[in-house]
Amino acid sequence: MPENPSEPRHYDVVLGGKTPPPLTGAVLGGLAGVKQRLRSTVAEHRIAALMEAPHYGEAGLDLIIQALDDKAEQVRDTACILLQGKLAKLTLLKKDVATWNKWRAHSIRLEEGINVDLSAVNLSGFNLSGFNFSSANLMGANLSGANLRGADLKGANLSEANLSGADLTQTNLTFAGFWNADLRQANLTEANLTQADLRRANLGGAIMADGTVHDE
């Protein structure tokens, strides 16, 4: 039988001090307990709550993402570090560009997440316009038909990635690597390809930066 994420678990804290709580007393645990402690005025209590939040799946990840706006820097830093996993990054990507870029700004300041690992992820058809993917590892990622208009892919590893039909208009692709990437029918109009490595990339039918169409 699947666990109820809102129920207290063995790692939750029980409400009480030196005096044992009454039989009808509340248990400071479960997802509700995490939410309660995140409303604490003490930053250390909010950090402790965040450390438990990953145990509660997407609901917990949402709480961590919200903590990127916490008034205390140490709480924001904790949230940033807790969002390093691939599942957490995919949850961030599904939010919006502002949320993702906010996390990237925090992570780069902390020297965490500079080489964001999104290798082999399926982002086909996603709206990723304006997203900051600088220095990201997107090797083997499926970005077919994705909207990457105006995105920052400077220094990204796009080797073996599927970018067929993707919109890369005005995208920053400086120093990006496209070894064996599929760029068929991609739109690269006004993209910055300075020192991008397009060796062995399949550019059949792609609209290049200058507006010309690459031969099939």
Coordinates of N, CA and C in Angstrom, one line a residue:
M1 N 0.9 -1.2 0.0 CA 0.0 0.0 0.0 C 0.9 1.2 0.0
P2 N 0.7 2.2 -0.9 CA 1.6 3.4 -1.0 C 1.5 4.3 0.2
E3 N 2.6 4.9 0.6 CA 2.6 5.8 1.7 C 1.8 7.1 1.4
N4 N 1.2 7.6 2.4 CA 0.6 9.0 2.3 C 1.7 10.0 2.6
P5 N 2.1 10.8 1.7 CA 3.2 11.8 1.9 C 2.9 12.8 3.0
S6 N 1.6 13.0 3.4 CA 1.2 14.0 4.4 C 1.3 13.4 5.8
E7 N 1.4 12.0 5.9 CA 1.5 11.4 7.2 C 2.9 11.5 7.8
P8 N 3.0 11.6 9.1 CA 4.3 11.6 9.8 C 5.1 10.4 9.5
R9 N 6.4 10.5 9.4 CA 7.3 9.3 9.1 C 8.3 9.2 10.2
H10 N 9.1 8.2 10.1 CA 10.0 7.9 11.3 C 11.0 9.0 11.5
Y11 N 11.3 9.9 10.4 CA 12.3 10.9 10.6 C 11.7 12.2 11.0
D12 N 10.3 12.3 11.2 CA 9.7 13.5 11.6 C 9.9 13.8 13.0
V13 N 9.7 15.1 13.4 CA 9.9 15.6 14.7 C 8.6 15.6 15.5
V14 N 8.6 15.1 16.7 CA 7.3 15.1 17.5 C 7.3 16.3 18.3
L15 N 6.1 17.0 18.2 CA 5.9 18.2 19.0 C 5.9 17.9 20.5
G16 N 6.7 18.7 21.2 CA 6.7 18.4 22.6 C 8.1 18.8 23.2
G17 N 8.1 19.0 24.5 CA 9.4 19.4 25.2 C 9.7 18.4 26.3
K18 N 9.9 18.8 27.5 CA 10.3 17.9 28.6 C 9.0 17.2 29.0
T19 N 7.8 17.8 28.9 CA 6.6 17.2 29.3 C 6.0 16.4 28.2
P20 N 5.7 15.1 28.4 CA 5.2 14.3 27.3 C 3.9 14.9 26.8
P21 N 3.7 14.8 25.5 CA 2.5 15.4 24.9 C 1.2 14.6 25.3
P22 N 0.1 15.3 25.4 CA -1.1 14.5 25.7 C -1.5 13.6 24.6
L23 N -2.3 12.6 24.9 CA -2.7 11.6 23.9 C -3.3 12.3 22.7
T24 N -4.0 13.4 22.9 CA -4.7 14.1 21.8 C -3.8 15.2 21.1
G25 N -2.5 15.2 21.6 CA -1.6 16.2 21.1 C -1.2 16.0 19.6
A26 N -0.9 17.2 19.0 CA -0.5 17.1 17.5 C 0.9 16.6 17.4
V27 N 1.1 15.9 16.2 CA 2.4 15.5 15.8 C 3.0 16.4 14.8
L28 N 4.2 17.0 15.1 CA 4.8 18.0 14.2 C 5.5 17.1 13.1
G29 N 4.8 16.6 12.2 CA 5.4 15.7 11.2 C 4.7 15.7 9.9
G30 N 5.1 14.9 9.0 CA 4.4 14.9 7.7 C 4.6 16.2 6.9
L31 N 4.0 16.3 5.8 CA 4.1 17.4 4.9 C 3.6 18.7 5.6
A32 N 2.5 18.5 6.4 CA 1.9 19.7 7.1 C 2.9 20.2 8.1
G33 N 3.7 19.3 8.8 CA 4.7 19.8 9.7 C 5.8 20.5 9.1
V34 N 6.2 20.1 7.9 CA 7.3 20.8 7.1 C 6.8 22.2 6.8
K35 N 5.5 22.3 6.3 CA 5.0 23.6 5.9 C 4.9 24.5 7.2
Q36 N 4.5 23.9 8.3 CA 4.4 24.7 9.5 C 5.7 25.3 9.9
R37 N 6.8 24.5 9.9 CA 8.1 24.9 10.3 C 8.7 25.9 9.3
L38 N 8.3 25.8 8.0 CA 8.8 26.8 7.0 C 8.2 28.2 7.3
R39 N 7.1 28.3 8.1 CA 6.6 29.6 8.5 C 7.2 30.1 9.7
S40 N 8.2 29.4 10.3 CA 8.9 29.9 11.5 C 9.7 31.2 11.2
T41 N 9.8 32.0 12.2 CA 10.6 33.3 12.1 C 12.1 33.0 12.3
V42 N 12.4 31.8 12.6 CA 13.8 31.4 12.9 C 14.4 30.7 11.6
A43 N 15.4 31.3 11.0 CA 16.0 30.7 9.8 C 16.4 29.3 9.9
E44 N 17.0 28.9 11.1 CA 17.5 27.6 11.3 C 16.4 26.6 11.3
H45 N 15.2 27.0 11.8 CA 14.1 26.1 11.7 C 13.6 25.9 10.3
R46 N 13.6 26.9 9.5 CA 13.2 26.8 8.1 C 14.2 25.9 7.3
I47 N 15.5 26.0 7.7 CA 16.5 25.2 7.0 C 16.2 23.7 7.4
A48 N 16.0 23.4 8.6 CA 15.7 22.1 9.1 C 14.5 21.5 8.4
A49 N 13.5 22.3 8.2 CA 12.3 21.9 7.5 C 12.6 21.5 6.0
L50 N 13.4 22.4 5.4 CA 13.8 22.2 4.0 C 14.5 20.9 3.8
M51 N 15.4 20.5 4.8 CA 16.1 19.3 4.7 C 15.2 18.0 4.7
E52 N 14.0 18.2 5.3 CA 13.1 17.1 5.3 C 12.2 17.0 4.0
A53 N 12.1 18.2 3.4 CA 11.1 18.4 2.3 C 11.3 17.4 1.1
P54 N 12.6 17.0 0.8 CA 12.8 16.0 -0.3 C 12.1 14.7 -0.1
H55 N 11.8 14.3 1.1 CA 11.1 13.1 1.4 C 9.7 13.0 0.9
Y56 N 9.1 14.2 0.5 CA 7.7 14.3 0.1 C 7.5 14.5 -1.3
G57 N 8.4 14.0 -2.2 CA 8.2 14.0 -3.6 C 8.0 15.4 -4.2
E58 N 7.2 15.5 -5.2 CA 7.0 16.8 -5.9 C 6.4 17.9 -5.0
A59 N 5.6 17.5 -4.0 CA 5.1 18.5 -3.1 C 6.2 19.1 -2.3
G60 N 7.1 18.3 -1.9 CA 8.3 18.8 -1.1 C 9.2 19.6 -2.0
L61 N 9.4 19.2 -3.3 CA 10.2 20.0 -4.2 C 9.6 21.4 -4.4
D62 N 8.2 21.5 -4.5 CA 7.6 22.8 -4.6 C 7.9 23.7 -3.5
L63 N 7.9 23.1 -2.2 CA 8.3 23.9 -1.1 C 9.7 24.4 -1.1
I64 N 10.6 23.6 -1.6 CA 12.0 24.0 -1.8 C 12.1 25.1 -2.8
I65 N 11.4 25.0 -3.9 CA 11.5 26.0 -4.9 C 11.0 27.3 -4.4
Q66 N 9.9 27.3 -3.6 CA 9.4 28.5 -3.0 C 10.4 29.2 -2.1
A67 N 11.2 28.3 -1.5 CA 12.3 28.9 -0.5 C 13.4 29.6 -1.2
L68 N 13.4 29.6 -2.6 CA 14.4 30.4 -3.3 C 14.1 31.9 -3.1
D69 N 12.9 32.2 -2.6 CA 12.6 33.6 -2.4 C 12.6 34.0 -0.9
D70 N 13.1 33.0 -0.1 CA 13.2 33.3 1.4 C 14.0 34.5 1.6
K71 N 13.6 35.3 2.7 CA 14.3 36.5 3.1 C 15.7 36.3 3.6
A72 N 16.0 35.1 4.1 CA 17.3 34.7 4.6 C 18.2 34.1 3.6
E73 N 19.4 34.6 3.4 CA 20.3 34.1 2.3 C 20.7 32.6 2.6
Q74 N 20.9 32.2 3.9 CA 21.3 30.9 4.2 C 20.1 29.9 3.8
V75 N 18.9 30.3 3.9 CA 17.8 29.5 3.6 C 17.7 29.3 2.0
R76 N 17.9 30.4 1.3 CA 17.9 30.4 -0.1 C 19.1 29.5 -0.6
D77 N 20.2 29.6 0.0 CA 21.4 28.7 -0.4 C 21.1 27.3 -0.2
T78 N 20.4 26.9 1.0 CA 20.0 25.5 1.2 C 19.1 25.0 0.2
A79 N 18.1 25.9 -0.2 CA 17.1 25.5 -1.2 C 17.8 25.2 -2.5
C80 N 18.8 26.1 -2.9 CA 19.5 25.9 -4.1 C 20.3 24.6 -4.2
I81 N 20.9 24.3 -3.1 CA 21.7 23.0 -3.1 C 20.8 21.8 -3.1
L82 N 19.6 21.9 -2.5 CA 18.7 20.7 -2.5 C 18.1 20.5 -3.9
L83 N 18.2 21.5 -4.8 CA 17.6 21.3 -6.1 C 18.7 20.9 -7.2
Q84 N 19.7 20.2 -6.7 CA 20.7 19.7 -7.6 C 20.4 18.4 -8.4
G85 N 19.5 17.6 -7.9 CA 19.2 16.4 -8.5 C 18.5 16.5 -9.8
K86 N 18.5 15.5 -10.7 CA 18.0 15.6 -12.0 C 16.4 15.8 -12.0
L87 N 15.8 15.0 -11.1 CA 14.3 15.2 -10.9 C 13.9 16.6 -10.5
A88 N 14.7 17.1 -9.6 CA 14.5 18.5 -9.1 C 14.6 19.5 -10.3
K89 N 15.6 19.3 -11.1 CA 15.9 20.2 -12.2 C 14.7 20.1 -13.2
L90 N 14.2 18.9 -13.5 CA 13.1 18.8 -14.4 C 11.8 19.5 -13.8
T91 N 11.7 19.4 -12.5 CA 10.5 20.1 -11.9 C 10.7 21.6 -12.1
L92 N 11.9 22.1 -11.9 CA 12.2 23.5 -12.1 C 11.9 23.9 -13.6
L93 N 12.3 23.1 -14.5 CA 12.1 23.4 -15.9 C 10.6 23.5 -16.3
K94 N 9.8 22.7 -15.6 CA 8.4 22.7 -15.9 C 7.7 23.9 -15.2
K95 N 8.4 24.7 -14.4 CA 7.8 25.8 -13.8 C 7.7 27.0 -14.8
D96 N 8.7 27.8 -14.8 CA 8.8 28.9 -15.8 C 10.2 29.4 -15.9
V97 N 10.5 30.2 -16.9 CA 11.9 30.7 -17.1 C 12.4 31.5 -15.9
A98 N 11.5 32.3 -15.3 CA 12.0 33.1 -14.2 C 12.5 32.2 -13.0
T99 N 11.7 31.1 -12.7 CA 12.1 30.2 -11.6 C 13.4 29.5 -11.9
W100 N 13.5 29.0 -13.1 CA 14.8 28.3 -13.5 C 16.0 29.3 -13.5
N101 N 15.8 30.4 -14.0 CA 17.0 31.4 -14.1 C 17.3 31.9 -12.7
K102 N 16.3 32.0 -11.8 CA 16.6 32.4 -10.4 C 17.5 31.3 -9.8
W103 N 17.1 30.1 -10.0 CA 17.9 29.0 -9.4 C 19.3 29.0 -10.0
R104 N 19.4 29.2 -11.3 CA 20.8 29.2 -11.9 C 21.6 30.3 -11.4
A105 N 21.0 31.5 -11.2 CA 21.8 32.6 -10.6 C 22.3 32.3 -9.2
H106 N 21.5 31.6 -8.4 CA 21.9 31.2 -7.0 C 23.0 30.2 -7.1
S107 N 22.8 29.2 -8.0 CA 23.7 28.0 -8.0 C 25.1 28.5 -8.5
I108 N 25.1 29.3 -9.5 CA 26.4 29.8 -10.0 C 27.1 30.6 -9.0
R109 N 26.4 31.4 -8.2 CA 27.0 32.2 -7.1 C 27.6 31.2 -6.1
L110 N 27.0 30.1 -5.8 CA 27.5 29.1 -4.9 C 28.5 28.2 -5.5
E111 N 28.8 28.4 -6.8 CA 29.7 27.5 -7.5 C 29.1 26.0 -7.5
E112 N 27.8 26.0 -7.5 CA 27.1 24.7 -7.6 C 26.2 24.8 -8.9
G113 N 26.1 23.7 -9.6 CA 25.2 23.6 -10.7 C 25.8 24.3 -12.0
I114 N 27.1 24.8 -11.9 CA 27.6 25.4 -13.1 C 27.6 24.5 -14.3
N115 N 27.9 23.2 -14.0 CA 27.8 22.2 -15.1 C 26.5 21.4 -14.8
V116 N 25.4 22.0 -15.1 CA 24.1 21.4 -14.9 C 24.0 20.1 -15.7
D117 N 23.7 19.0 -15.1 CA 23.6 17.7 -15.8 C 22.2 17.4 -16.2
L118 N 21.9 17.6 -17.5 CA 20.6 17.3 -18.1 C 20.8 16.3 -19.2
S119 N 21.8 15.5 -19.1 CA 22.1 14.5 -20.2 C 21.0 13.6 -20.4
A120 N 20.7 13.3 -21.6 CA 19.7 12.3 -22.0 C 18.2 12.6 -21.6
V121 N 18.0 13.9 -21.1 CA 16.6 14.2 -20.7 C 15.7 14.4 -21.9
N122 N 14.4 14.2 -21.7 CA 13.5 14.4 -22.8 C 12.8 15.7 -22.6
L123 N 13.2 16.7 -23.4 CA 12.6 18.0 -23.4 C 11.9 18.4 -24.7
S124 N 11.5 17.3 -25.4 CA 11.0 17.5 -26.8 C 9.7 18.4 -26.7
G125 N 9.7 19.4 -27.5 CA 8.5 20.3 -27.6 C 8.4 21.3 -26.4
F126 N 9.3 21.3 -25.5 CA 9.2 22.2 -24.4 C 9.4 23.7 -24.8
N127 N 8.8 24.6 -24.1 CA 9.0 26.0 -24.3 C 10.2 26.4 -23.3
L128 N 11.4 26.6 -23.9 CA 12.6 26.9 -23.1 C 13.1 28.2 -23.5
S129 N 12.3 29.1 -24.1 CA 12.7 30.4 -24.5 C 13.3 31.2 -23.4
G130 N 14.5 31.7 -23.6 CA 15.1 32.6 -22.6 C 15.7 31.8 -21.4
F131 N 15.7 30.5 -21.4 CA 16.3 29.8 -20.3 C 17.8 29.9 -20.3
N132 N 18.4 29.9 -19.1 CA 19.9 29.9 -19.0 C 20.4 28.5 -18.8
F133 N 21.0 28.0 -19.9 CA 21.6 26.6 -20.0 C 23.1 26.8 -20.2
S134 N 23.7 27.9 -19.8 CA 25.1 28.1 -20.0 C 25.9 27.0 -19.3
S135 N 26.9 26.4 -20.0 CA 27.7 25.3 -19.5 C 27.0 24.1 -19.1
A136 N 25.7 23.9 -19.5 CA 25.0 22.7 -19.1 C 25.4 21.5 -19.9
N137 N 25.3 20.3 -19.3 CA 25.5 19.1 -20.0 C 24.2 18.6 -20.6
L138 N 24.0 18.8 -21.9 CA 22.8 18.3 -22.5 C 23.1 17.2 -23.5
M139 N 24.2 16.5 -23.3 CA 24.6 15.4 -24.2 C 23.5 14.4 -24.3
G140 N 23.1 14.1 -25.5 CA 22.1 13.1 -25.8 C 20.7 13.5 -25.4
A141 N 20.5 14.8 -25.1 CA 19.1 15.2 -24.7 C 18.2 15.3 -26.0
N142 N 16.9 15.0 -25.7 CA 15.9 15.2 -26.8 C 15.3 16.5 -26.7
L143 N 15.7 17.4 -27.6 CA 15.2 18.8 -27.7 C 14.5 19.0 -29.0
S144 N 14.1 18.0 -29.6 CA 13.4 18.1 -30.9 C 12.1 19.0 -30.8
G145 N 12.0 19.9 -31.7 CA 10.8 20.8 -31.7 C 10.8 21.7 -30.5
A146 N 11.8 21.8 -29.7 CA 11.8 22.7 -28.5 C 11.9 24.1 -28.9
N147 N 11.3 25.0 -28.2 CA 11.4 26.5 -28.4 C 12.6 27.0 -27.5
L148 N 13.7 27.2 -28.1 CA 14.9 27.7 -27.4 C 15.3 29.1 -27.8
R149 N 14.3 29.8 -28.3 CA 14.5 31.2 -28.8 C 15.1 32.1 -27.7
G150 N 16.2 32.7 -28.0 CA 16.8 33.6 -27.0 C 17.4 32.9 -25.8
A151 N 17.5 31.6 -25.8 CA 18.1 30.9 -24.7 C 19.6 31.1 -24.6
D152 N 20.2 30.9 -23.5 CA 21.7 31.0 -23.3 C 22.3 29.6 -23.2
L153 N 22.9 29.2 -24.3 CA 23.5 27.9 -24.3 C 25.0 28.0 -24.5
K154 N 25.6 29.1 -24.0 CA 27.0 29.3 -24.1 C 27.8 28.2 -23.4
G155 N 28.7 27.6 -24.2 CA 29.5 26.5 -23.6 C 28.8 25.2 -23.3
A156 N 27.6 25.1 -23.7 CA 26.8 23.9 -23.4 C 27.3 22.7 -24.2
N157 N 27.2 21.5 -23.6 CA 27.6 20.3 -24.3 C 26.3 19.7 -24.9
L158 N 26.2 19.8 -26.3 CA 25.0 19.3 -27.0 C 25.4 18.1 -27.9
S159 N 26.4 17.5 -27.6 CA 26.9 16.3 -28.4 C 25.8 15.3 -28.4
E160 N 25.5 14.7 -29.6 CA 24.5 13.7 -29.8 C 23.1 14.1 -29.4
A161 N 22.9 15.4 -29.2 CA 21.5 15.8 -28.8 C 20.7 15.9 -30.0
N162 N 19.4 15.7 -29.8 CA 18.4 15.8 -30.9 C 17.7 17.1 -30.9
L163 N 18.2 18.0 -31.8 CA 17.6 19.4 -31.9 C 16.9 19.5 -33.2
S164 N 16.4 18.4 -33.8 CA 15.7 18.5 -35.1 C 14.4 19.4 -34.9
G165 N 14.3 20.3 -35.8 CA 13.1 21.2 -35.8 C 13.0 22.2 -34.6
A166 N 14.1 22.3 -33.9 CA 14.1 23.2 -32.7 C 14.2 24.6 -33.2
D167 N 13.6 25.6 -32.4 CA 13.8 27.0 -32.7 C 14.9 27.6 -31.9
L168 N 16.0 27.9 -32.6 CA 17.2 28.4 -31.9 C 17.5 29.8 -32.3
T169 N 16.4 30.5 -32.7 CA 16.5 31.9 -33.1 C 17.1 32.8 -32.0
Q170 N 18.1 33.6 -32.4 CA 18.8 34.5 -31.5 C 19.3 33.8 -30.2
T171 N 19.6 32.5 -30.3 CA 20.2 31.8 -29.2 C 21.7 32.0 -29.1
N172 N 22.2 32.1 -27.8 CA 23.6 32.2 -27.6 C 24.2 30.9 -27.6
L173 N 24.9 30.5 -28.7 CA 25.5 29.2 -28.9 C 27.1 29.3 -28.9
T174 N 27.6 30.4 -28.4 CA 29.1 30.5 -28.4 C 29.7 29.4 -27.6
F175 N 30.8 28.8 -28.2 CA 31.6 27.7 -27.5 C 30.7 26.5 -27.3
A176 N 29.5 26.4 -27.8 CA 28.7 25.2 -27.6 C 29.2 24.0 -28.5
G177 N 29.1 22.8 -28.0 CA 29.6 21.7 -28.7 C 28.4 20.8 -29.3
F178 N 28.4 20.6 -30.6 CA 27.4 19.9 -31.3 C 27.9 18.6 -31.9
W179 N 28.9 18.0 -31.4 CA 29.4 16.8 -32.0 C 28.3 15.7 -32.2
N180 N 28.1 15.3 -33.4 CA 27.1 14.3 -33.8 C 25.7 14.7 -33.4
A181 N 25.4 16.0 -33.2 CA 24.1 16.4 -32.9 C 23.2 16.4 -34.1
D182 N 21.9 16.3 -33.9 CA 20.9 16.3 -35.0 C 20.2 17.7 -35.0
L183 N 20.6 18.5 -36.1 CA 20.1 19.9 -36.2 C 19.2 20.0 -37.5
R184 N 18.7 18.9 -38.0 CA 18.0 18.9 -39.2 C 16.7 19.8 -39.0
Q185 N 16.5 20.7 -40.0 CA 15.3 21.6 -40.0 C 15.3 22.5 -38.8
A186 N 16.4 22.7 -38.0 CA 16.4 23.6 -36.9 C 16.5 25.0 -37.5
N187 N 16.0 26.0 -36.7 CA 16.0 27.4 -37.1 C 17.1 28.1 -36.3
L188 N 18.2 28.4 -36.9 CA 19.3 29.1 -36.3 C 19.4 30.6 -36.6
T189 N 18.4 31.1 -37.1 CA 18.4 32.5 -37.5 C 18.9 33.5 -36.4
E190 N 19.9 34.3 -36.8 CA 20.5 35.2 -35.8 C 21.1 34.6 -34.6
A191 N 21.3 33.3 -34.6 CA 22.0 32.7 -33.5 C 23.5 33.0 -33.4
N192 N 24.0 33.2 -32.2 CA 25.5 33.5 -32.1 C 26.2 32.1 -32.1
L193 N 26.9 31.8 -33.2 CA 27.6 30.5 -33.3 C 29.1 30.7 -33.2
T194 N 29.5 31.8 -32.6 CA 31.0 32.1 -32.4 C 31.7 31.0 -31.7
Q195 N 32.7 30.4 -32.4 CA 33.5 29.2 -31.9 C 32.6 28.0 -31.4
A196 N 31.4 27.9 -32.0 CA 30.6 26.7 -31.7 C 31.2 25.6 -32.5
D197 N 31.2 24.4 -32.0 CA 31.8 23.2 -32.7 C 30.7 22.4 -33.3
L198 N 30.5 22.6 -34.7 CA 29.5 21.9 -35.4 C 30.0 20.7 -36.2
R199 N 31.2 20.3 -35.9 CA 31.8 19.2 -36.6 C 30.9 17.9 -36.5
R200 N 30.6 17.3 -37.6 CA 29.8 16.1 -37.7 C 28.3 16.3 -37.2
A201 N 27.9 17.5 -37.0 CA 26.5 17.8 -36.8 C 25.7 17.6 -38.0
N202 N 24.5 17.1 -38.0 CA 23.6 17.0 -39.1 C 22.8 18.3 -39.3
L203 N 23.1 19.1 -40.3 CA 22.5 20.4 -40.4 C 21.5 20.4 -41.6
G204 N 21.1 19.2 -42.1 CA 20.3 19.1 -43.3 C 19.0 19.9 -43.2
G205 N 18.8 20.9 -44.1 CA 17.6 21.7 -44.1 C 17.5 22.7 -43.0
A206 N 18.6 22.9 -42.2 CA 18.6 23.9 -41.1 C 18.7 25.3 -41.7
I207 N 18.0 26.2 -41.1 CA 18.1 27.7 -41.4 C 19.3 28.2 -40.6
M208 N 20.3 28.7 -41.3 CA 21.5 29.1 -40.6 C 21.4 30.5 -40.1
A209 N 22.4 31.0 -39.3 CA 22.4 32.3 -38.7 C 22.1 33.4 -39.6
D210 N 22.7 33.3 -40.9 CA 22.5 34.4 -41.9 C 21.2 34.2 -42.7
G211 N 20.4 33.2 -42.4 CA 19.1 33.1 -43.0 C 19.2 32.1 -44.2
T212 N 20.3 31.6 -44.6 CA 20.4 30.6 -45.7 C 20.1 29.3 -45.2
V213 N 19.6 28.4 -46.1 CA 19.2 27.1 -45.7 C 20.3 26.1 -46.1
H214 N 20.7 25.3 -45.1 CA 21.8 24.4 -45.3 C 21.3 23.2 -46.2
D215 N 22.2 22.8 -47.1 CA 21.8 21.7 -48.0 C 21.5 20.5 -47.3
E216 N 20.5 19.7 -47.8 CA 20.1 18.4 -47.2 C 21.3 17.4 -47.3

